PDB file of C-alpha atoms in Angstrom:
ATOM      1  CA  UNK R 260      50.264 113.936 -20.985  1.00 51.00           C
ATOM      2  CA  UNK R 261      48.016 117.052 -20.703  1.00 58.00           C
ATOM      3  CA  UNK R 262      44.976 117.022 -19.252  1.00 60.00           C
ATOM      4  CA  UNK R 263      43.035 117.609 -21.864  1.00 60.00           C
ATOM      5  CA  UNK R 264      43.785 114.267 -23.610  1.00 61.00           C
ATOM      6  CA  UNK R 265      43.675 112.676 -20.458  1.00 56.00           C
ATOM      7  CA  UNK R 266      39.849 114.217 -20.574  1.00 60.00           C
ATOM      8  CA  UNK R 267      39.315 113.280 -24.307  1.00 64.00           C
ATOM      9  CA  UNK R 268      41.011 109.445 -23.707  1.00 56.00           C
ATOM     10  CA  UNK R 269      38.006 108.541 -20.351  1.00 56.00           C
ATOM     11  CA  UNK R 270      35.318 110.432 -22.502  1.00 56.00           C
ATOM     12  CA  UNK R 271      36.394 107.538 -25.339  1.00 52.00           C
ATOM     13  CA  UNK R 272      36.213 104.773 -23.042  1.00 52.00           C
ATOM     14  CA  UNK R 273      33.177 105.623 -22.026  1.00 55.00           C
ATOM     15  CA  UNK R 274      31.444 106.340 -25.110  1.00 53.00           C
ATOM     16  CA  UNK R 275      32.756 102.282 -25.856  1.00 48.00           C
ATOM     17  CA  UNK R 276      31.658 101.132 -22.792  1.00 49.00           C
ATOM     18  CA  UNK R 277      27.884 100.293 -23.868  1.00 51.00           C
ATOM     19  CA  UNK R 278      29.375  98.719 -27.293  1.00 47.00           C
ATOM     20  CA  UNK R 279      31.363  96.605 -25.293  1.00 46.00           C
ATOM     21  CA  UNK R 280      28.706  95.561 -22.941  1.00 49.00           C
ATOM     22  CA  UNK R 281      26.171  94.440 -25.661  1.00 55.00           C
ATOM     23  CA  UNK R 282      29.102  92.358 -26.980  1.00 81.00           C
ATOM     24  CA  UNK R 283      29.406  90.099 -23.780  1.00 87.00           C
ATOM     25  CA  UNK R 284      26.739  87.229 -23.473  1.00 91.00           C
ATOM     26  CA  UNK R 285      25.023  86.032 -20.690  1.00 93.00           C
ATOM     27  CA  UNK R 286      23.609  82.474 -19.282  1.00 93.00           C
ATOM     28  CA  UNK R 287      20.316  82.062 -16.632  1.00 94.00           C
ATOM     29  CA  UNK R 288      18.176  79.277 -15.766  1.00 93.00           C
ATOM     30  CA  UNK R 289      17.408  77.033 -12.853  1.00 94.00           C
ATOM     31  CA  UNK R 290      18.478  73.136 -12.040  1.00 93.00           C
ATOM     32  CA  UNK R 291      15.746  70.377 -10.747  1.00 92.00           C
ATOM     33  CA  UNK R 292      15.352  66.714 -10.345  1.00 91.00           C
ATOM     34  CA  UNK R 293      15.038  65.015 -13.686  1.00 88.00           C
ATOM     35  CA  UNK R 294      11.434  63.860 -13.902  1.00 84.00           C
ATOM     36  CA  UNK R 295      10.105  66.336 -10.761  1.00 85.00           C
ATOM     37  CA  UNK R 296      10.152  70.118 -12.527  1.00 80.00           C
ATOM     38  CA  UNK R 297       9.032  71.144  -9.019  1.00 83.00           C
ATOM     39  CA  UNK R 298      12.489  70.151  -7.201  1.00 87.00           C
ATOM     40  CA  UNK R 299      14.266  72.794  -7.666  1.00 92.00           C
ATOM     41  CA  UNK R 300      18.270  71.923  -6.649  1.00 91.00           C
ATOM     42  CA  UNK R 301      20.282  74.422  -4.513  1.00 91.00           C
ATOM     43  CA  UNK R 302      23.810  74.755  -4.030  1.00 90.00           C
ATOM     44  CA  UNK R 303      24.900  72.998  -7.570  1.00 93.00           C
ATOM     45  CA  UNK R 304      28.009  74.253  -8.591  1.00 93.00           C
ATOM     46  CA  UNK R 305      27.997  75.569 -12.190  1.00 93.00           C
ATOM     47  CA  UNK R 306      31.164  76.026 -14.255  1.00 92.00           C
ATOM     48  CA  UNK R 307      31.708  77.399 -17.391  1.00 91.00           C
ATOM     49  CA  UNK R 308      34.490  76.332 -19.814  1.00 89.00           C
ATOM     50  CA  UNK R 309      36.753  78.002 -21.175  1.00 85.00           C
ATOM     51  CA  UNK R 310      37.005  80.926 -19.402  1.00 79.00           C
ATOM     52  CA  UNK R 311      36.425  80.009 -15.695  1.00 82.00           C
ATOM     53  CA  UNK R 312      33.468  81.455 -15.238  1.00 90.00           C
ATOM     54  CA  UNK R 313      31.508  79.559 -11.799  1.00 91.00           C
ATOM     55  CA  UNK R 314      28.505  80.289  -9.654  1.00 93.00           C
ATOM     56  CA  UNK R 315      26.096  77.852  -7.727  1.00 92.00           C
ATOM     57  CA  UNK R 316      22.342  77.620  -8.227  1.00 94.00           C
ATOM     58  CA  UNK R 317      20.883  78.847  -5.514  1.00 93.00           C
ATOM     59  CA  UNK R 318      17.431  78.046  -2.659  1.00 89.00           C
ATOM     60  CA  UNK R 319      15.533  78.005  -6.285  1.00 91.00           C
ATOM     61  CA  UNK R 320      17.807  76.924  -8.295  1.00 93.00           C
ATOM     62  CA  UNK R 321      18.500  79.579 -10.379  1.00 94.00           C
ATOM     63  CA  UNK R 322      21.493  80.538 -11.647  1.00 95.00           C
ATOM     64  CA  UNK R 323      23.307  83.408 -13.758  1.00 94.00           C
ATOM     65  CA  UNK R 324      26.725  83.852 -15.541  1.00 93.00           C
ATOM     66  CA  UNK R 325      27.663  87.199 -17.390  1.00 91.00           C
ATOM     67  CA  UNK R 326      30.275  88.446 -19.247  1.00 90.00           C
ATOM     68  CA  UNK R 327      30.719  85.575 -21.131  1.00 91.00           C
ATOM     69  CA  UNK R 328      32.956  85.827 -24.612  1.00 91.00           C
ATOM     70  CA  UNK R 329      30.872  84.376 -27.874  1.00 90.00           C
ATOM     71  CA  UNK R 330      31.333  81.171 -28.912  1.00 90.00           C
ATOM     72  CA  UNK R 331      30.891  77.397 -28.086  1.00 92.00           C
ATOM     73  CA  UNK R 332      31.393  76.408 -24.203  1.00 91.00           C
ATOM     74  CA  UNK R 333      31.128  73.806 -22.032  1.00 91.00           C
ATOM     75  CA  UNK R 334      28.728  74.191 -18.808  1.00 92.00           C
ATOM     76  CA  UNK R 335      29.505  71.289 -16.422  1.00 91.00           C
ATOM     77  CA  UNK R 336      27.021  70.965 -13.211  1.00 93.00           C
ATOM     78  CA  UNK R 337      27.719  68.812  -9.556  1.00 90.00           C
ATOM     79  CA  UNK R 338      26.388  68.369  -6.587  1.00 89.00           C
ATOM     80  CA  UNK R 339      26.202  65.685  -3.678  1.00 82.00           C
ATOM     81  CA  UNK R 340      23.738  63.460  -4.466  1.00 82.00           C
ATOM     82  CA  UNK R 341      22.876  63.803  -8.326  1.00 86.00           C
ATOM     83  CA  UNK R 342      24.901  62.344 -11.297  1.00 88.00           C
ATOM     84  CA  UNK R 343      27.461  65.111 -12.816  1.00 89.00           C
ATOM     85  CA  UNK R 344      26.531  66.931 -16.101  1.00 90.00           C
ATOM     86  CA  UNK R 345      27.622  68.769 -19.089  1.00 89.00           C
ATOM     87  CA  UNK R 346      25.753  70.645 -21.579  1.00 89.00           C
ATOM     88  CA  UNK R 347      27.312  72.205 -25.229  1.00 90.00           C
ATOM     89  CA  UNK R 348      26.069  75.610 -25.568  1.00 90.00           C
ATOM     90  CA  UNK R 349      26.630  78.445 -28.242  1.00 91.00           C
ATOM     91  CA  UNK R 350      26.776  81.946 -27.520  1.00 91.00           C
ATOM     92  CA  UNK R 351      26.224  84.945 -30.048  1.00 91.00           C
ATOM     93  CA  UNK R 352      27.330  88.492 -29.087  1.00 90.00           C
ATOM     94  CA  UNK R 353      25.065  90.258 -26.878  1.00 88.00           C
ATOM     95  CA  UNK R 354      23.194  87.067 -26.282  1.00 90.00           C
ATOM     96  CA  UNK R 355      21.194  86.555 -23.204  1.00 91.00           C
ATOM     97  CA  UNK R 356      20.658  82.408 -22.753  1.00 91.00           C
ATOM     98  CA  UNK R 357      17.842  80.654 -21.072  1.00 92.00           C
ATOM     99  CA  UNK R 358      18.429  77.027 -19.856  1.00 90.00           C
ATOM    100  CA  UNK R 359      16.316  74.524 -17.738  1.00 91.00           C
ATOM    101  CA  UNK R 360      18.412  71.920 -16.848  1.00 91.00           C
ATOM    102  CA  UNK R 361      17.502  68.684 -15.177  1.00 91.00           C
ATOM    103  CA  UNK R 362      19.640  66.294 -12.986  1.00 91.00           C
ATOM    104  CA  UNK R 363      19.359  62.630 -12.921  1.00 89.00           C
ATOM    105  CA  UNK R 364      19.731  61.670  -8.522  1.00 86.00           C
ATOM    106  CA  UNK R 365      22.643  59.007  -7.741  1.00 79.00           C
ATOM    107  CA  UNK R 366      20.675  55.563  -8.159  1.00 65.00           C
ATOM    108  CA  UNK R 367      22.532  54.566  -4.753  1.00 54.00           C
ATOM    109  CA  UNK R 368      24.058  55.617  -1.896  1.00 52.00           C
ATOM    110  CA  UNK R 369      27.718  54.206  -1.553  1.00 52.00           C
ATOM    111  CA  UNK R 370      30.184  53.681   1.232  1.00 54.00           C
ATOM    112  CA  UNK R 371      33.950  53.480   1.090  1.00 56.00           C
ATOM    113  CA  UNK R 372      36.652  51.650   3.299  1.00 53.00           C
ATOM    114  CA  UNK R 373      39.848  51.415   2.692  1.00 55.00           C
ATOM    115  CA  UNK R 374      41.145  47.516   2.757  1.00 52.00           C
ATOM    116  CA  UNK R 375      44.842  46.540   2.775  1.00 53.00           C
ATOM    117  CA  UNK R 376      45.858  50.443   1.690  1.00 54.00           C
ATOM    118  CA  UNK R 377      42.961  50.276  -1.510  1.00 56.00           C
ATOM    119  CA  UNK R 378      40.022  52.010  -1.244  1.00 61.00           C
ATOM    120  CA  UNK R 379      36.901  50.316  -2.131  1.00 60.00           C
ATOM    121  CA  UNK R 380      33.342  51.741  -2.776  1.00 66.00           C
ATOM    122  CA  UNK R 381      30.196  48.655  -2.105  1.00 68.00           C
ATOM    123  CA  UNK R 382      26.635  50.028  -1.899  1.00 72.00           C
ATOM    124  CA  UNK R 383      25.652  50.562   1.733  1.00 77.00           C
ATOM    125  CA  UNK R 384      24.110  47.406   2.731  1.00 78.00           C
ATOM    126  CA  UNK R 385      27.346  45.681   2.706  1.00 83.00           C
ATOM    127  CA  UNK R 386      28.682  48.132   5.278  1.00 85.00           C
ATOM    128  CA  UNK R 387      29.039  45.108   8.188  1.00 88.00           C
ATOM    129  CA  UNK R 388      30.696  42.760   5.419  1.00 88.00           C
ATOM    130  CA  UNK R 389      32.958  44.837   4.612  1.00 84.00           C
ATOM    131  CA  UNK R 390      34.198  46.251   7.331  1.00 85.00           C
ATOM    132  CA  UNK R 391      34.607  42.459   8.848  1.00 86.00           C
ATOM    133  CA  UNK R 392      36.658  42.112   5.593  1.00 84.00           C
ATOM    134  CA  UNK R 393      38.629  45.228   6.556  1.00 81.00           C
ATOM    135  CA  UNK R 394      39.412  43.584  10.109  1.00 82.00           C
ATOM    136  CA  UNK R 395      40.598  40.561   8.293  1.00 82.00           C
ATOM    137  CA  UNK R 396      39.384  38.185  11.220  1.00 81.00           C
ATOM    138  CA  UNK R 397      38.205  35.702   8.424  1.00 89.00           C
ATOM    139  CA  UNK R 398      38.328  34.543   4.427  1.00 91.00           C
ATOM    140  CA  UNK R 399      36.904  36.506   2.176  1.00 92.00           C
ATOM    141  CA  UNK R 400      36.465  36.688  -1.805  1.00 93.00           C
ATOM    142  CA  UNK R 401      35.306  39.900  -3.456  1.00 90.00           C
ATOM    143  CA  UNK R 402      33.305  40.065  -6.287  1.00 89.00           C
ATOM    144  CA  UNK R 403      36.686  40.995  -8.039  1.00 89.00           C
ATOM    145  CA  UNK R 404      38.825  38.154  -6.712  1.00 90.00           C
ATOM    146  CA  UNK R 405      36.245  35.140  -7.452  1.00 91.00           C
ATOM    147  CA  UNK R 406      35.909  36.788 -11.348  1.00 91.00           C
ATOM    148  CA  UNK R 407      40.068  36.294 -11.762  1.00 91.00           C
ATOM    149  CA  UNK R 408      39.883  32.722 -10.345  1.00 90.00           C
ATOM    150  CA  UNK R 409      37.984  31.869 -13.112  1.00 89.00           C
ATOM    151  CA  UNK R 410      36.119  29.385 -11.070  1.00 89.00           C
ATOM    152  CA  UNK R 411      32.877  27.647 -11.964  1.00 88.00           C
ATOM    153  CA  UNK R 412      31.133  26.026  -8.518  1.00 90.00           C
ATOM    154  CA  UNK R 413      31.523  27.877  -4.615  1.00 92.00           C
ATOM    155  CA  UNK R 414      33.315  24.344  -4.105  1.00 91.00           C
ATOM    156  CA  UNK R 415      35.602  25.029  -6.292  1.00 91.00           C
ATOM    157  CA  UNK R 416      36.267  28.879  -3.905  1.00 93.00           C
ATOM    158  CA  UNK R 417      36.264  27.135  -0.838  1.00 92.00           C
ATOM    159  CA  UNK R 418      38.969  24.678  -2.234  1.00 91.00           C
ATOM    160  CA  UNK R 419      41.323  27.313  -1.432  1.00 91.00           C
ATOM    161  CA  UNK R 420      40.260  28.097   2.291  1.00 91.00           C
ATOM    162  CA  UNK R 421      43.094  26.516   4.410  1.00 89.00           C
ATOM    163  CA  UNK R 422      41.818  24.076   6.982  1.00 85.00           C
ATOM    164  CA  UNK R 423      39.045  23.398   4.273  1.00 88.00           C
ATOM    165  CA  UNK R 424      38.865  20.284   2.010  1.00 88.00           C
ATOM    166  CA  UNK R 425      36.311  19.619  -0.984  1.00 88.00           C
ATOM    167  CA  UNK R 426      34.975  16.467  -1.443  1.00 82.00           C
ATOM    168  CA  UNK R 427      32.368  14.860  -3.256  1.00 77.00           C
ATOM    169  CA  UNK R 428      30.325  15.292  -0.340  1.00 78.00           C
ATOM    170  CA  UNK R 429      30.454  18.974  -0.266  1.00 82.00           C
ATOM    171  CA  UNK R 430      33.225  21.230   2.051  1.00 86.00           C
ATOM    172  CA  UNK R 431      34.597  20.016   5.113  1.00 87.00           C
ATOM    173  CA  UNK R 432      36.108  21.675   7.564  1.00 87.00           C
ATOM    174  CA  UNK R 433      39.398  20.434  10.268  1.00 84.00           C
ATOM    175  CA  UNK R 434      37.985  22.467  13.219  1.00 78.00           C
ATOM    176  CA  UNK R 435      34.592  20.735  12.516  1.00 83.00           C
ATOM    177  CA  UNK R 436      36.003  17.068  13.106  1.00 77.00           C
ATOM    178  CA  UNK R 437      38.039  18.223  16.200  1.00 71.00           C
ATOM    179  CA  UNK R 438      34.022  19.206  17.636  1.00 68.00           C
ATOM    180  CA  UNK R 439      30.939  17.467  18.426  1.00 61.00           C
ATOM    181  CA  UNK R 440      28.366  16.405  15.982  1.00 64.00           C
ATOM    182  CA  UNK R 441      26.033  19.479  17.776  1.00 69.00           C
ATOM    183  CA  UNK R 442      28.132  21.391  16.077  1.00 80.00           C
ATOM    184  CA  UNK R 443      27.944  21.864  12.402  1.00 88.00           C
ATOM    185  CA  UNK R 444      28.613  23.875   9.065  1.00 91.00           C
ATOM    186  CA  UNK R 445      26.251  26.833   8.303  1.00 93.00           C
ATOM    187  CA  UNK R 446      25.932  29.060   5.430  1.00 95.00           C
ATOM    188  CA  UNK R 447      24.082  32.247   5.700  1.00 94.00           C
ATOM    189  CA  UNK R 448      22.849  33.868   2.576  1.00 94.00           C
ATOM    190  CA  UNK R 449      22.246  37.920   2.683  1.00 92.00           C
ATOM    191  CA  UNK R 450      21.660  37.281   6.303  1.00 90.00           C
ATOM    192  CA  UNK R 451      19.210  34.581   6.627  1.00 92.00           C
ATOM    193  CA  UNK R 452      20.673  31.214   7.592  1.00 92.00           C
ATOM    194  CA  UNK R 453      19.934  28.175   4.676  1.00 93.00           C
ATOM    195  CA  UNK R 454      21.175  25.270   6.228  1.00 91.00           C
ATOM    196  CA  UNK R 455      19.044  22.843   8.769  1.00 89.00           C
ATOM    197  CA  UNK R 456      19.866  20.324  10.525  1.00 82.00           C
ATOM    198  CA  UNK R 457      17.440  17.699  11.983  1.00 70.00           C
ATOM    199  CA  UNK R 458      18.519  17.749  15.445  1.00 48.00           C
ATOM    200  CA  UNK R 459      20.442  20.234  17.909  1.00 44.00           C
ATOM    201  CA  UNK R 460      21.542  19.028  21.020  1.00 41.00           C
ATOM    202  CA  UNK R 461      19.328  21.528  23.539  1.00 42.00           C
ATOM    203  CA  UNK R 462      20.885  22.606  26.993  1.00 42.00           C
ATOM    204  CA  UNK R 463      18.785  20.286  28.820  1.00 44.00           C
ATOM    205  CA  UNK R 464      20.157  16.768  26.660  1.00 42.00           C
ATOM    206  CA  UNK R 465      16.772  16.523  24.728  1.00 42.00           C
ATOM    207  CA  UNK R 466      16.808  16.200  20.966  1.00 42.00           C
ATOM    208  CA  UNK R 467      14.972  19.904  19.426  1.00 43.00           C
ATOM    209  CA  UNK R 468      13.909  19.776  16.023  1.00 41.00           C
ATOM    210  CA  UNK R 469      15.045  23.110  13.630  1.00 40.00           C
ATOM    211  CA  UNK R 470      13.029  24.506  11.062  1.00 38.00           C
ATOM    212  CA  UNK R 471      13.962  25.383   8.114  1.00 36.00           C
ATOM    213  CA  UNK R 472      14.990  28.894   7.346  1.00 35.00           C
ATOM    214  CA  UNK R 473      13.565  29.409   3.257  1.00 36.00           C
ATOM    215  CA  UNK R 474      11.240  27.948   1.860  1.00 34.00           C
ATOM    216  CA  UNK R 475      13.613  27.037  -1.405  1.00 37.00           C
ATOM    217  CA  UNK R 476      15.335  24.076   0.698  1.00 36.00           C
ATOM    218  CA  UNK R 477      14.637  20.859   0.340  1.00 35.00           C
ATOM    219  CA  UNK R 478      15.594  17.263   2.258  1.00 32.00           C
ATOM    220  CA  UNK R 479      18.496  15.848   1.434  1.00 32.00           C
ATOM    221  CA  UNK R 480      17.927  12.528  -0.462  1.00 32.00           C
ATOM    222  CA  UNK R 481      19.901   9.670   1.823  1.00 32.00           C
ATOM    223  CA  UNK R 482      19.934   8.886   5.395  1.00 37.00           C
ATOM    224  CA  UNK R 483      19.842  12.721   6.035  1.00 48.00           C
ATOM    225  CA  UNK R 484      16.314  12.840   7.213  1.00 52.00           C
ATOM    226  CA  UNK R 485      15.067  16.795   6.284  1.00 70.00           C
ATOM    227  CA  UNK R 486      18.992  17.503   6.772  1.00 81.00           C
ATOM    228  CA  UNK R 487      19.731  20.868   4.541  1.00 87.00           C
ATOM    229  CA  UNK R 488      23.818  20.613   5.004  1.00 88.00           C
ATOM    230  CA  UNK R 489      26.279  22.721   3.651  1.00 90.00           C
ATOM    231  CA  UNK R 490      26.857  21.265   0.720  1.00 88.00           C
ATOM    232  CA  UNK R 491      23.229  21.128  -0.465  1.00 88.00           C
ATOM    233  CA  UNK R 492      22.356  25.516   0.005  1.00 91.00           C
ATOM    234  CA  UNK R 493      26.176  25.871  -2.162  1.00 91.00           C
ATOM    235  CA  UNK R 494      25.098  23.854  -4.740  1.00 88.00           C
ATOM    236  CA  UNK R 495      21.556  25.552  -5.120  1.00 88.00           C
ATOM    237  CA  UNK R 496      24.164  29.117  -5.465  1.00 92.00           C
ATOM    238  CA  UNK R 497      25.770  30.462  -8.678  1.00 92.00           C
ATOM    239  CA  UNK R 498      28.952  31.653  -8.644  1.00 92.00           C
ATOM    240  CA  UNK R 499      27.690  34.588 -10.839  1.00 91.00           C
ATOM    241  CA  UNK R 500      25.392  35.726  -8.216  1.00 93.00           C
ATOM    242  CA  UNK R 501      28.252  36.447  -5.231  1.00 94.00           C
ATOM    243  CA  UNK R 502      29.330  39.765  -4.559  1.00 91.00           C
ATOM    244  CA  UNK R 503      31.376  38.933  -1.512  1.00 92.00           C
ATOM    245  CA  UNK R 504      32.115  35.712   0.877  1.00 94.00           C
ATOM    246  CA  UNK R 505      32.983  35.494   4.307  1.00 95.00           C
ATOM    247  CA  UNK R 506      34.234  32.075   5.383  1.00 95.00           C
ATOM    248  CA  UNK R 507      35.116  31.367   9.302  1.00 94.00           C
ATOM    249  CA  UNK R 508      36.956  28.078   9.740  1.00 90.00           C
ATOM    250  CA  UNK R 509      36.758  27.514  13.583  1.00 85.00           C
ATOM    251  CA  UNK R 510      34.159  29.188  16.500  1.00 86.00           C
ATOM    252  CA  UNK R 511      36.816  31.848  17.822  1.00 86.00           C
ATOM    253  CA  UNK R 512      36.717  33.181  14.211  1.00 86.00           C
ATOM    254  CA  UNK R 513      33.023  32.899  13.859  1.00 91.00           C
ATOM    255  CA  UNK R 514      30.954  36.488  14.734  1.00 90.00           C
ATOM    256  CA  UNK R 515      28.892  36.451  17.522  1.00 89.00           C
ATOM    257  CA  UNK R 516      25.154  36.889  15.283  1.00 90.00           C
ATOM    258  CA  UNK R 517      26.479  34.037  13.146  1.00 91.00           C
ATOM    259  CA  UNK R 518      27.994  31.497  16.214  1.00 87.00           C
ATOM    260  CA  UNK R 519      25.126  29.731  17.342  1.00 82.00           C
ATOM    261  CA  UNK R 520      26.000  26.037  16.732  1.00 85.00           C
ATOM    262  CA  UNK R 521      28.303  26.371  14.220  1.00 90.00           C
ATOM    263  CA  UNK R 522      31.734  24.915  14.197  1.00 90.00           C
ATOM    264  CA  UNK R 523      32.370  26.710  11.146  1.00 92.00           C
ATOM    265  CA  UNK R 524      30.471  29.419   9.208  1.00 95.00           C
ATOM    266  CA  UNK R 525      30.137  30.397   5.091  1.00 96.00           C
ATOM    267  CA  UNK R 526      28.642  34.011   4.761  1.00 95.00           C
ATOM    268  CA  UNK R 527      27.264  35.250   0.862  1.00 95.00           C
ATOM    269  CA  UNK R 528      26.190  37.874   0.161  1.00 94.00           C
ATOM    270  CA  UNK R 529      24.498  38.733  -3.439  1.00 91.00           C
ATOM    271  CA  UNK R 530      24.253  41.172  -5.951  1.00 85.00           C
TER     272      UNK R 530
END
C-alpha cells in the first residue's frame, strides 16, 4: 500500500474521531448514606452492565464512567457496610448522565461460624452462644431446629434432652437427684438468671436468702415459699420467642459464669 493512501486512510480516521466521541455516553455522580446527603461513601465499587465497565467512588464519593454504548444498563453499587444496589438507567448518544445515589447502611452487624461443616450467620450478640454451640460441650436448639419440631411448650424441647425427663411438675434432671438439694435447676434468660430459690446453703452452714433476679417472677403457689423453680420462668417463655437454647445436664458441662449452684443449667436466648 503506498504511502499516500496510507496518509489519506489516518487523515479519515481522524476526521471520524470527534463523530465517534460525541456518540459514546458518559455517567457521574457521587454515593452517600440514605437519609445523611452529607456522608459522602468512598471506595463503593460501581459496575456497569453490559459492557463491564467498573470504577469505585472515591474520598467524596464521586464517581465517573465513559465510553459507554447507548442504551438501557444496569449500574449495580457495594460496599462493606451498606445494603447492595441497582439502578436502571438509559443512555442516548453523546449523553453525559448525572446521578445522586443514596445507600441504605446494613441494619446489623453479623458474625459467622461454621458449626458441624455449615456456616451460620447470628447477629453479634450471640457470638458466646454460638461459639459454645460450635464446641458442642452442651444441648442446643437453633432457632431452625425448634421451628421443624413443630413443638408447642420449652417442655415439650427439653423432652428430648437425654438425662432429662418432663413431668407435670416441670423438667427434671438425673444429675440433679444424684446432688444435694443446694444444688438446683437454673434457667438464664439473655443472660440474667430467672429462677430463685428460697434458700442456698452458704459456706459457713447458715441458711442465705436469694433475691430474685426480674421483677416479672412471681412465688410459686404451694409449699414453695417465694421459690421461682425451673419450671415456673419456662412456662412464663414462648416457644416463638427462642432464637437459640443451651441446656447443660450435669456441673462438669455447666460454664463457669453460669455454675454457681446449679446442678444443671437451661440457657435462652431471644430474638
Amino acid at each position: 500500500m503506498s504511502t499516500g493512501i496510507l496518509a489519506r486512510l489516518a487523515a479519515l480516521l481522524l476526521s471520524w474521531a470527534p463523530l465517534l466521541s460525541a456518540q459514546t455516553a458518559a455517567i457521574a455522580g457521587r454515593v452517600h448514606v440514605i437519609g445523611d446527603t452529607a456522608a459522602w461513601l468512598a471506595d463503593v465499587e460501581i459496575t456497569l452492565e453490559p459492557g463491564g465497565h467498573a470504577t469505585r467512588s472515591d474520598s467524596s464519593g464521586g464517581f465517573r464512567l465513559s465510553g459507554l454504548a447507548a442504551g438501557e444498563h444496569v449500574l449495580r453499587l457495594r460496599r462493606l457496610g451498606v445494603e447492595p444496589a441497582m439502578q436502571r438507567v438509559m443512555l442516548a448518544a453523546g449523553q453525559s448522565l448525572q446521578l445522586t445515589v443514596a445507600l441504605q447502611p446494613t441494619a446489623e452487624r453479623m458474625a459467622t461460624i461454621t458449626v458441624s461443616g455449615q456456616q451460620v450467620t447470628y447477629p453479634a450478640r450471640f457470638a458466646d452462644p454460638y461459639k459454645r454451640l460450635a464446641r458442642g460441650t452442651g444441648r442446643y436448639f437453633t432457632r431452625e431446629r425448634i421451628d421443624s419440631l413443630g413443638v408447642l411448650q420449652v417442655l415439650d424441647v427439653l423432652a428430648l434432652v437425654p438425662g432429662a425427663r418432663v413431668t407435670d411438675r416441670g423438667v427434671e434432671f438425673a444429675r440433679c437427684r444424684e446432688l444435694s438439694n443446694d444444688q438446683k435447676v437454673q434457667v438464664w434468660v439473655d443472660g440474667n438468671r430467672w429462677t430463685k430459690y428460697n434458700f442456698t446453703r452458704t459456706g459457713d452452714g447458715s441458711d442465705e436468702s436469694q433475691n430474685p433476679t426480674s421483677s416479672r417472677h412471681h412465688a410459686v403457689e404451694g409449699g414453695n415459699g417465694n421459690n421461682i423453680d425451673a419450671a415456673t420462668v419456662l412456662k412464663d417463655i414462648t416457644v416463638a420467642s427462642i432464637q437459640l437454647m443451651e441446656v447443660y445436664v450435669g456441673p462438669s458441662k455447666i460454664p463457669g459464669e453460669y455454675l454457681d449452684d446449679a446442678c444443671a443449667v437451661i440457657l435462652i436466648w431471644t430474638k
